[in-house]
Every structure is written in structure tokens, then in C-alpha cells.
Amino acid sequence: MSDTTAAKIDGKALSKRLLKEVKGRSEACAAKGVTPCLAVVLVGEDPASKIYVRSKEKRAAKCGIATRDHRLPATTSTGDLLGLVDQLNKDPKVDGILVQLPLPEGVDSDAILLAIDPRKDVDGFHPENLGLLMLGRPRFVSCTPQGCMRLIAEAGVDLTGKRALVVGRSNIVGKPMAQLLLKANATVTIAHSRTVDLPRLVGEAEVLVAAVGRPNFIHGDWVRPGATIIDVGINRLEDGGIVGDVEFEGASERAAAITPVPGGVGPMTIACLLSNVVDAAERRAGISAS
Ligand code: GUN
């Protein structure tokens, strides 16, 4: 055992503060006659998606954000779903549209994400929003990477010139995460399933963001002493426990700061989603430009 233990970066506390701010901004919109509104589309019966959607809607209500709930059967066609998206795009009272992923196999997810009005794309998944992020002019930034950046700021880390490693290259987390770190002037590496010698890369990283979805994939003794670790993984073990992608105990002995799982990135994701909804509502209310 080393005599140092990493500070825990408390995502629960930070998300509470952010939600309070979102609520205040939402009330300011309402005072101008604009109730922020999120349309939530869930297709099929995926149990995890049902839980996520319910908690997003519950949180939204607590922040004064209205939700429109659209539940469709797993047999829904791409055409039918495109019809619903078109209707929501045209509805002036809807500020944000969230189509919960994954969609059932028969639905063309790319076509659906492309059809969402980029100005209502509070998930930040539309190619236009991803493109703006790549250009360094973000509009809607996807919620998990946005939450990670807020957690890094909370840890007091100045990313300028830092070596940052993102493990995972998904369109939802890994790729936008790398862009945000780059925008904050970090020197960024993206590792993935074909990367050679991951332990060496982890050992060099001053900031590590793990988003692979495999329990305890990053060994604690790979971690660079003094590193800041953001663990995006939420992995359920056979015994019912939940762990991240990083071996927490071992990593805590070497890192300066680390997010716990649960209680780290998870609570931030919903808070960032609702912050994006209020961003859109503020534009509608004329509170913010563009
Ligand atoms: N499925 C898992 N995470 C997400 C998310 O952030 N947004 C949507 N729309 N679906 C998801």
C-alpha cells in the first residue's frame, strides 16, 4: 500500500450543483413564456433504456423541464420513426429531441440521427454538431464527454500541454471526448481495441479517460503517478456489483484524483443533457444569441 490515496472527484455533488443552475435557467425561460421541453423517443422494450429514459424524465421534471413521451413498439419502421422526428422538428414548443439508443435492429439509426434538426439535437449526435465540435466551435456537445470535461475542471486540472489518453473510440464518447480535450490544449491520444501496448500509453497519461465498457480493464499498476482519471464505464458484475473500466483500488493508490463508479460520470450525463435542453430553450426565449 502506498501512503497516497487519490482524491475522489464527486460527480454526484457536482451534478447537483449543475442541476440547480439548470433549474434556475429553466425558470428564467418560463418567466418569458417559454417552458423548456424535451421530446423523448423510446422504441422497443430494452430494459436498460427504459430505466435511463425514466430517470431522464424524472430529473427533467424536477428542473421545470417538460417532457413529451413517445413510446413505440420494437416493430416500428425507419419510415414511421422518420415521420415522428419530422413532426417533432416542426413543433415550435419542442426544444430538444432525444431518441434513445440503441434502436431495434431493423431501424436505420444513422438515418434517424441525421433527420433530427441539429438545433434540437440535445444529444449532440448529429453530424453537423459533431462537425462543429471538430472545428472547435461546439454547439451541442454530447452529454457524457461534456460531463467528463466538467469533472476534469472540478478536479482543478489545467489541460494545457497535458498528455491525455482516451481509451475507446465510440462516436458518443471516445471521439467527441478527444475533440474536447484537444480544444482545451491537451496532447491527445486515442487508444482502442487494436492499440499495441496499452499499459505503456496509460503509464504516460497525465489525464486518462476510460470508455471501453469492460470491467476493471485498466489495471491500477499501469497508472501514471499523479494522474487524473475519469472512468466512464458502468459495468454490472455477476454478483450484482457495479464497477468501472479502471481497477479503482489500485488506481487510487497512484492517481491524484479519480471518479468513483457509481457516483462519478453517471450523474453528470443527465445533468449535461438537461443543460443542453435549457440552452435550446434560451435561444427560443431570446435569452441567448443564435
Ligand atoms: N443510450 C446510451 N446513452 C445514450 C445517450 O446519451 N443518449 C441516447 N439518446 N441514447 C443513449
XYZ file of C-alpha atoms and ligand atoms in Angstrom:
301
model
C 0.000 0.000 0.000
C 1.283 3.414 -0.901
C 0.705 6.266 1.523
C -1.090 8.339 -1.097
C -4.728 7.964 -1.980
C -6.362 9.773 -4.853
C -8.971 12.415 -4.193
C -12.429 11.304 -5.319
C -13.994 13.583 -7.902
C -17.578 13.759 -6.695
C -19.901 13.620 -9.718
C -22.972 13.398 -7.552
C -22.260 16.677 -5.782
C -21.196 18.418 -8.993
C -24.300 17.226 -10.849
C -26.496 18.557 -8.038
C -24.931 21.982 -8.432
C -25.344 21.866 -12.207
C -28.994 20.769 -11.918
C -29.679 23.649 -9.545
C -28.235 26.026 -12.120
C -30.309 24.357 -14.875
C -33.451 24.777 -12.771
C -32.759 28.486 -12.315
C -32.202 28.962 -16.040
C -35.320 26.946 -16.805
C -37.356 29.225 -14.512
C -35.947 32.269 -16.283
C -37.184 30.800 -19.590
C -40.605 30.132 -18.083
C -40.773 33.754 -16.913
C -40.501 34.687 -20.593
C -43.340 32.335 -21.503
C -41.079 29.543 -22.735
C -41.268 26.235 -20.899
C -38.217 24.173 -21.883
C -39.429 20.945 -23.469
C -37.644 17.698 -24.247
C -39.222 15.075 -26.507
C -38.082 11.591 -25.540
C -38.475 8.769 -28.041
C -38.103 5.174 -26.899
C -38.513 2.373 -29.403
C -38.870 -1.187 -28.145
C -38.559 -2.788 -24.747
C -34.850 -2.658 -23.878
C -34.904 -2.746 -20.046
C -31.791 -0.596 -19.558
C -33.120 2.026 -21.991
C -36.433 2.116 -20.110
C -34.593 2.831 -16.860
C -32.433 5.563 -18.465
C -35.431 7.232 -20.062
C -37.427 7.196 -16.851
C -34.601 8.787 -14.887
C -34.063 11.461 -17.557
C -37.780 12.342 -17.438
C -37.872 12.407 -13.640
C -34.864 14.715 -13.453
C -36.283 16.953 -16.162
C -39.495 17.423 -14.185
C -37.503 18.433 -11.090
C -35.787 21.138 -13.149
C -39.015 22.547 -14.584
C -38.407 20.960 -17.982
C -41.479 19.462 -19.650
C -41.136 16.124 -21.428
C -43.107 14.578 -24.273
C -43.010 10.854 -24.002
C -43.142 8.829 -27.243
C -43.057 5.039 -26.749
C -43.123 2.958 -29.898
C -43.132 -0.809 -30.453
C -39.956 -2.645 -31.492
C -41.600 -3.330 -34.863
C -41.605 0.404 -35.750
C -40.182 1.032 -39.231
C -37.496 3.582 -40.093
C -40.121 5.437 -42.137
C -42.551 5.708 -39.222
C -39.820 6.939 -36.923
C -38.675 9.482 -39.516
C -42.281 10.710 -39.590
C -42.290 11.260 -35.829
C -38.908 13.027 -35.920
C -40.195 15.311 -38.676
C -43.251 16.170 -36.585
C -41.073 16.972 -33.545
C -38.669 19.026 -35.689
C -41.592 21.173 -36.805
C -43.169 21.555 -33.361
C -42.173 25.030 -32.125
C -42.748 24.041 -28.496
C -40.190 21.220 -28.577
C -36.677 22.439 -27.747
C -34.833 19.132 -27.694
C -35.302 15.696 -29.248
C -33.771 12.616 -27.698
C -34.056 9.283 -29.487
C -32.830 6.691 -27.022
C -30.154 4.359 -28.388
C -29.728 1.572 -29.242
C -32.629 1.409 -31.681
C -34.027 -2.027 -32.618
C -32.069 -3.856 -35.322
C -34.482 -3.158 -38.149
C -34.250 0.637 -37.725
C -31.619 2.663 -39.577
C -30.084 4.596 -36.664
C -27.851 6.754 -38.866
C -30.843 7.916 -40.900
C -32.759 8.792 -37.730
C -29.893 10.734 -36.134
C -29.361 12.604 -39.414
C -33.051 13.548 -39.572
C -33.114 15.286 -36.174
C -32.971 19.082 -36.539
C -29.364 19.892 -35.464
C -30.722 22.814 -33.413
C -32.822 20.368 -31.374
C -30.129 17.684 -31.183
C -29.529 17.885 -27.427
C -27.603 14.593 -27.518
C -25.034 16.144 -29.857
C -25.066 13.085 -32.129
C -25.957 14.823 -35.420
C -23.067 15.002 -37.931
C -23.442 18.806 -38.067
C -22.920 19.097 -34.302
C -20.036 16.628 -34.373
C -18.545 18.632 -37.254
C -18.874 21.921 -35.346
C -17.110 20.302 -32.396
C -14.294 19.164 -34.666
C -13.973 22.732 -35.968
C -13.599 23.931 -32.375
C -16.978 25.724 -32.454
C -19.171 23.380 -30.422
C -22.978 23.876 -30.325
C -24.483 20.799 -28.673
C -21.801 18.581 -27.161
C -22.755 15.004 -26.337
C -23.543 14.669 -22.697
C -21.073 12.107 -21.364
C -17.922 13.796 -22.750
C -19.285 17.170 -21.634
C -19.743 15.743 -18.133
C -16.179 14.387 -18.189
C -14.812 17.829 -19.048
C -16.748 19.382 -16.178
C -15.316 16.736 -13.824
C -11.761 17.445 -15.013
C -12.349 21.152 -14.363
C -13.756 20.276 -10.935
C -10.509 18.435 -10.157
C -8.683 21.716 -10.850
C -6.683 20.341 -13.784
C -5.398 22.765 -16.416
C -5.251 20.604 -19.538
C -2.880 22.856 -21.487
C 0.090 20.817 -22.637
C -1.031 17.755 -20.665
C -0.819 14.268 -22.134
C -4.357 12.943 -22.288
C -5.311 9.415 -23.216
C -8.841 8.438 -24.248
C -9.429 4.696 -24.234
C -12.363 3.944 -26.537
C -13.339 5.418 -29.904
C -17.135 5.438 -29.973
C -18.984 8.260 -31.722
C -20.878 9.000 -28.500
C -17.954 9.172 -26.069
C -14.402 8.499 -27.291
C -14.285 10.654 -30.421
C -16.049 13.762 -29.019
C -14.046 13.400 -25.802
C -10.789 13.563 -27.743
C -12.001 16.704 -29.555
C -12.896 18.442 -26.286
C -9.514 17.615 -24.768
C -7.822 18.903 -27.915
C -9.828 22.119 -27.753
C -8.592 22.514 -24.174
C -4.999 22.269 -25.499
C -4.150 18.783 -24.260
C -1.932 16.490 -26.341
C -4.393 13.728 -27.097
C -4.009 10.037 -27.863
C -6.948 7.739 -28.633
C -6.467 4.074 -27.791
C -8.784 1.287 -28.945
C -9.097 -2.463 -29.271
C -6.235 -2.680 -31.819
C -3.838 -0.478 -29.823
C -0.460 -2.038 -29.111
C 0.992 -1.753 -25.593
C -1.862 -0.019 -23.808
C -0.100 -0.257 -20.397
C 2.712 1.950 -21.734
C 0.268 4.571 -23.011
C -1.655 4.539 -19.740
C 1.651 4.937 -17.896
C 2.364 8.125 -19.865
C -1.074 9.706 -19.463
C -1.464 12.653 -17.103
C -5.195 12.566 -17.788
C -6.907 9.272 -18.532
C -10.478 8.888 -19.776
C -11.586 5.256 -19.893
C -14.652 4.455 -22.013
C -14.403 0.826 -23.068
C -17.253 -0.821 -21.190
C -15.185 -3.678 -19.764
C -14.931 -4.168 -16.002
C -11.527 -3.299 -14.477
C -9.951 -3.267 -17.946
C -7.294 -0.693 -16.963
C -5.047 -2.138 -14.257
C -4.221 0.089 -11.313
C -0.486 -0.522 -11.622
C -0.447 0.829 -15.199
C -1.490 4.275 -13.971
C 0.963 7.153 -14.022
C 1.564 8.523 -10.504
C -0.302 11.804 -10.087
C -2.695 11.178 -12.979
C -6.303 12.378 -13.135
C -8.670 9.523 -14.013
C -12.169 9.823 -15.436
C -13.909 6.449 -15.565
C -16.887 6.364 -17.934
C -17.505 2.624 -17.527
C -20.598 1.339 -15.739
C -20.220 -2.443 -15.708
C -22.511 -4.788 -13.836
C -20.775 -7.832 -12.352
C -22.357 -11.261 -11.929
C -22.628 -10.652 -8.178
C -24.722 -7.534 -8.886
C -21.938 -5.054 -8.063
C -21.125 -2.173 -10.389
C -17.557 -1.310 -11.355
C -15.893 0.978 -13.848
C -13.347 0.329 -16.588
C -10.500 1.163 -14.212
C -9.416 -1.017 -11.311
C -10.370 1.513 -8.647
C -8.384 0.455 -5.567
C -5.064 0.033 -7.361
C -5.502 3.167 -9.429
C -6.397 5.190 -6.326
C -3.004 4.392 -4.839
C -1.246 6.078 -7.753
C -3.596 8.727 -9.159
C -4.023 12.246 -7.784
C -7.757 12.245 -8.497
C -10.280 9.695 -9.745
C -14.012 9.481 -10.375
C -15.817 6.731 -8.439
C -18.253 4.297 -10.095
C -21.073 4.809 -9.344
C -21.190 8.494 -8.416
C -18.736 9.891 -10.950
C -19.533 10.356 -14.621
C -23.022 8.786 -14.481
C -24.887 11.573 -12.648
C -23.184 14.200 -14.825
C -24.583 12.800 -18.069
C -28.237 13.595 -17.304
C -27.340 16.994 -15.850
C -25.492 17.886 -19.081
C -28.425 16.691 -21.194
C -30.809 18.979 -19.302
C -28.308 21.816 -19.569
C -28.375 21.322 -23.355
C -32.198 21.418 -23.352
C -32.151 24.720 -21.472
C -29.520 26.077 -23.903
C -32.020 25.411 -26.707
C -34.922 26.917 -24.748
C -32.873 30.048 -24.003
C -32.405 30.523 -27.743
C -36.167 30.201 -28.249
C -36.814 32.668 -25.402
C -34.316 35.140 -26.828
C -32.191 34.886 -23.678
C -29.093 33.829 -25.589
C -27.950 34.641 -29.108
C -28.026 32.245 -32.122
N -28.014 5.347 -25.000
C -26.989 5.297 -24.101
N -26.541 6.545 -23.823
C -27.311 7.392 -24.547
C -27.346 8.809 -24.659
O -26.562 9.552 -24.062
N -28.309 9.304 -25.497
C -29.155 8.494 -26.184
N -30.020 9.094 -26.992
N -29.141 7.190 -26.089
C -28.226 6.642 -25.265
